[in-house]
């Protein structure tokens, strides 16, 4: 509840600042579009080609907003996720803008998304499109793909 209130206050302040000319026009709504590749281990926000191998496929996209809005992280995997009864890829969110803010997600390439909490418990698997994960995303510290 407190986090949601803080986000609303921040959004109101950003819009107010943009209207009054304190910020450039697009700054209030500019969202990050970043990429991480399990093949290369690289992370970046300057385009997918700077981090992924040409053979990588999209495993998942996670968003800080509901309905696929806000900051977006595309997670690239070397091949479609095998269905082998285990989680094949883990991504620690550390101090990124997605930590505790995974509010929607899309799964691709037969991957299922797992949202892990600090205590090791998890929610999921999430398959296909999930426009509202607020019930779990506010406590997500790690992403798993299986």
Coordinates of C-alpha atoms in Angstrom, one line a residue:
X1 CA 0.0 0.0 0.0
X2 CA 2.8 2.4 1.0
X3 CA 4.7 1.6 -2.3
X4 CA 1.6 2.2 -4.4
X5 CA 1.0 5.5 -2.7
X6 CA 4.7 6.5 -3.2
X7 CA 4.4 5.7 -6.9
X8 CA 1.3 7.7 -7.3
X9 CA 2.9 10.7 -5.5
X10 CA 6.0 10.4 -7.7
X11 CA 3.9 10.2 -10.9
X12 CA 1.9 13.3 -9.8
X13 CA 5.1 15.2 -9.0
X14 CA 6.7 14.2 -12.4
X15 CA 3.7 15.2 -14.4
X16 CA 3.5 18.5 -12.4
X17 CA 7.2 19.2 -13.1
X18 CA 6.8 18.4 -16.8
X19 CA 3.8 20.7 -17.0
X20 CA 5.6 23.6 -15.3
X21 CA 8.6 23.2 -17.5
X22 CA 11.0 21.8 -15.0
X23 CA 11.6 18.6 -16.9
X24 CA 11.8 17.9 -20.6
X25 CA 8.4 17.0 -22.1
X26 CA 9.0 13.3 -22.4
X27 CA 10.8 12.7 -19.1
X28 CA 7.7 12.2 -17.0
X29 CA 6.6 9.1 -19.0
X30 CA 9.9 7.8 -20.5
X31 CA 10.2 4.1 -19.7
X32 CA 13.4 2.0 -19.8
X33 CA 13.6 -0.8 -22.4
X34 CA 16.4 -3.1 -21.3
X35 CA 17.7 -6.5 -22.3
X36 CA 19.5 -9.4 -20.6
X37 CA 20.9 -12.4 -22.3
X38 CA 21.6 -15.7 -20.6
X39 CA 23.9 -16.7 -23.5
X40 CA 26.2 -13.7 -23.1
X41 CA 25.5 -12.7 -19.5
X42 CA 25.2 -9.1 -20.7
X43 CA 22.7 -6.5 -19.6
X44 CA 22.0 -3.2 -21.3
X45 CA 19.4 -0.6 -22.2
X46 CA 20.8 0.4 -25.6
X47 CA 19.1 -2.2 -27.8
X48 CA 18.9 -6.0 -27.9
X49 CA 21.8 -6.4 -30.4
X50 CA 24.2 -5.0 -27.8
X51 CA 23.6 -7.9 -25.4
X52 CA 22.3 -10.9 -27.2
X53 CA 23.6 -13.5 -29.6
X54 CA 22.0 -13.5 -33.0
X55 CA 20.6 -17.0 -32.2
X56 CA 19.0 -16.1 -28.9
X57 CA 15.2 -16.1 -28.6
X58 CA 13.0 -14.1 -26.2
X59 CA 12.2 -16.1 -23.1
X60 CA 10.2 -13.5 -21.2
X61 CA 9.4 -9.8 -20.9
X62 CA 8.7 -8.3 -17.5
X63 CA 7.2 -4.9 -16.8
X64 CA 7.1 -2.5 -13.8
X65 CA 3.5 -1.5 -14.7
X66 CA 0.3 -3.5 -15.1
X67 CA -0.9 -4.1 -18.7
X68 CA 2.6 -4.3 -20.0
X69 CA 3.5 -0.7 -19.2
X70 CA 6.4 1.0 -17.4
X71 CA 10.0 -0.2 -17.6
X72 CA 10.4 -3.3 -19.7
X73 CA 13.1 -6.0 -19.4
X74 CA 13.4 -8.5 -22.2
X75 CA 15.1 -11.8 -21.1
X76 CA 16.9 -13.6 -23.9
X77 CA 17.6 -17.4 -23.8
X78 CA 19.8 -19.6 -26.0
X79 CA 16.9 -21.7 -27.1
X80 CA 13.2 -22.4 -26.2
X81 CA 12.9 -23.5 -22.6
X82 CA 12.9 -27.3 -22.3
X83 CA 10.1 -28.9 -20.3
X84 CA 12.4 -31.0 -17.9
X85 CA 10.8 -30.4 -14.5
X86 CA 13.3 -27.9 -13.4
X87 CA 14.0 -24.1 -13.6
X88 CA 16.7 -23.7 -16.2
X89 CA 17.5 -20.0 -15.8
X90 CA 17.7 -17.6 -12.8
X91 CA 18.1 -13.9 -12.9
X92 CA 18.6 -12.0 -9.7
X93 CA 17.0 -8.5 -9.9
X94 CA 19.4 -7.1 -7.3
X95 CA 19.0 -3.3 -7.2
X96 CA 17.4 -3.0 -10.6
X97 CA 14.2 -1.0 -11.2
X98 CA 12.3 -4.4 -11.6
X99 CA 13.1 -5.7 -8.0
X100 CA 9.9 -5.8 -6.1
X101 CA 8.1 -4.2 -9.0
X102 CA 7.2 -7.0 -11.5
X103 CA 3.6 -6.0 -12.2
X104 CA 3.0 -7.8 -15.6
X105 CA 4.8 -10.3 -17.7
X106 CA 4.8 -12.1 -21.0
X107 CA 6.3 -15.6 -21.5
X108 CA 7.7 -16.7 -24.9
X109 CA 9.5 -19.6 -26.5
X110 CA 7.8 -22.3 -24.3
X111 CA 9.3 -20.6 -21.2
X112 CA 7.3 -20.4 -17.9
X113 CA 8.0 -17.5 -15.6
X114 CA 8.6 -18.0 -11.8
X115 CA 8.7 -15.0 -9.4
X116 CA 10.9 -15.7 -6.4
X117 CA 10.8 -13.9 -3.1
X118 CA 13.7 -13.1 -0.8
X119 CA 12.7 -16.1 1.4
X120 CA 13.0 -18.5 -1.5
X121 CA 9.2 -19.1 -2.0
X122 CA 7.9 -18.5 -5.4
X123 CA 4.8 -17.7 -7.4
X124 CA 4.0 -19.3 -10.8
X125 CA 4.5 -20.8 -13.3
X126 CA 3.1 -18.0 -15.4
X127 CA 2.6 -18.9 -19.0
X128 CA 1.7 -16.6 -21.9
X129 CA 0.4 -13.1 -21.0
X130 CA -0.2 -11.9 -17.5
X131 CA -1.3 -8.2 -17.4
X132 CA -1.6 -8.0 -13.6
X133 CA 0.9 -9.7 -11.3
X134 CA 0.7 -7.1 -8.5
X135 CA -0.3 -9.8 -6.0
X136 CA 3.2 -11.3 -6.4
X137 CA 5.4 -8.8 -8.1
X138 CA 5.8 -6.4 -5.1
X139 CA 8.0 -9.0 -3.5
X140 CA 9.9 -10.4 -6.4
X141 CA 13.7 -10.5 -6.0
X142 CA 14.6 -13.1 -8.6
X143 CA 13.1 -14.4 -11.9
X144 CA 13.2 -18.0 -12.9
X145 CA 12.5 -19.4 -16.4
X146 CA 11.6 -23.1 -17.0

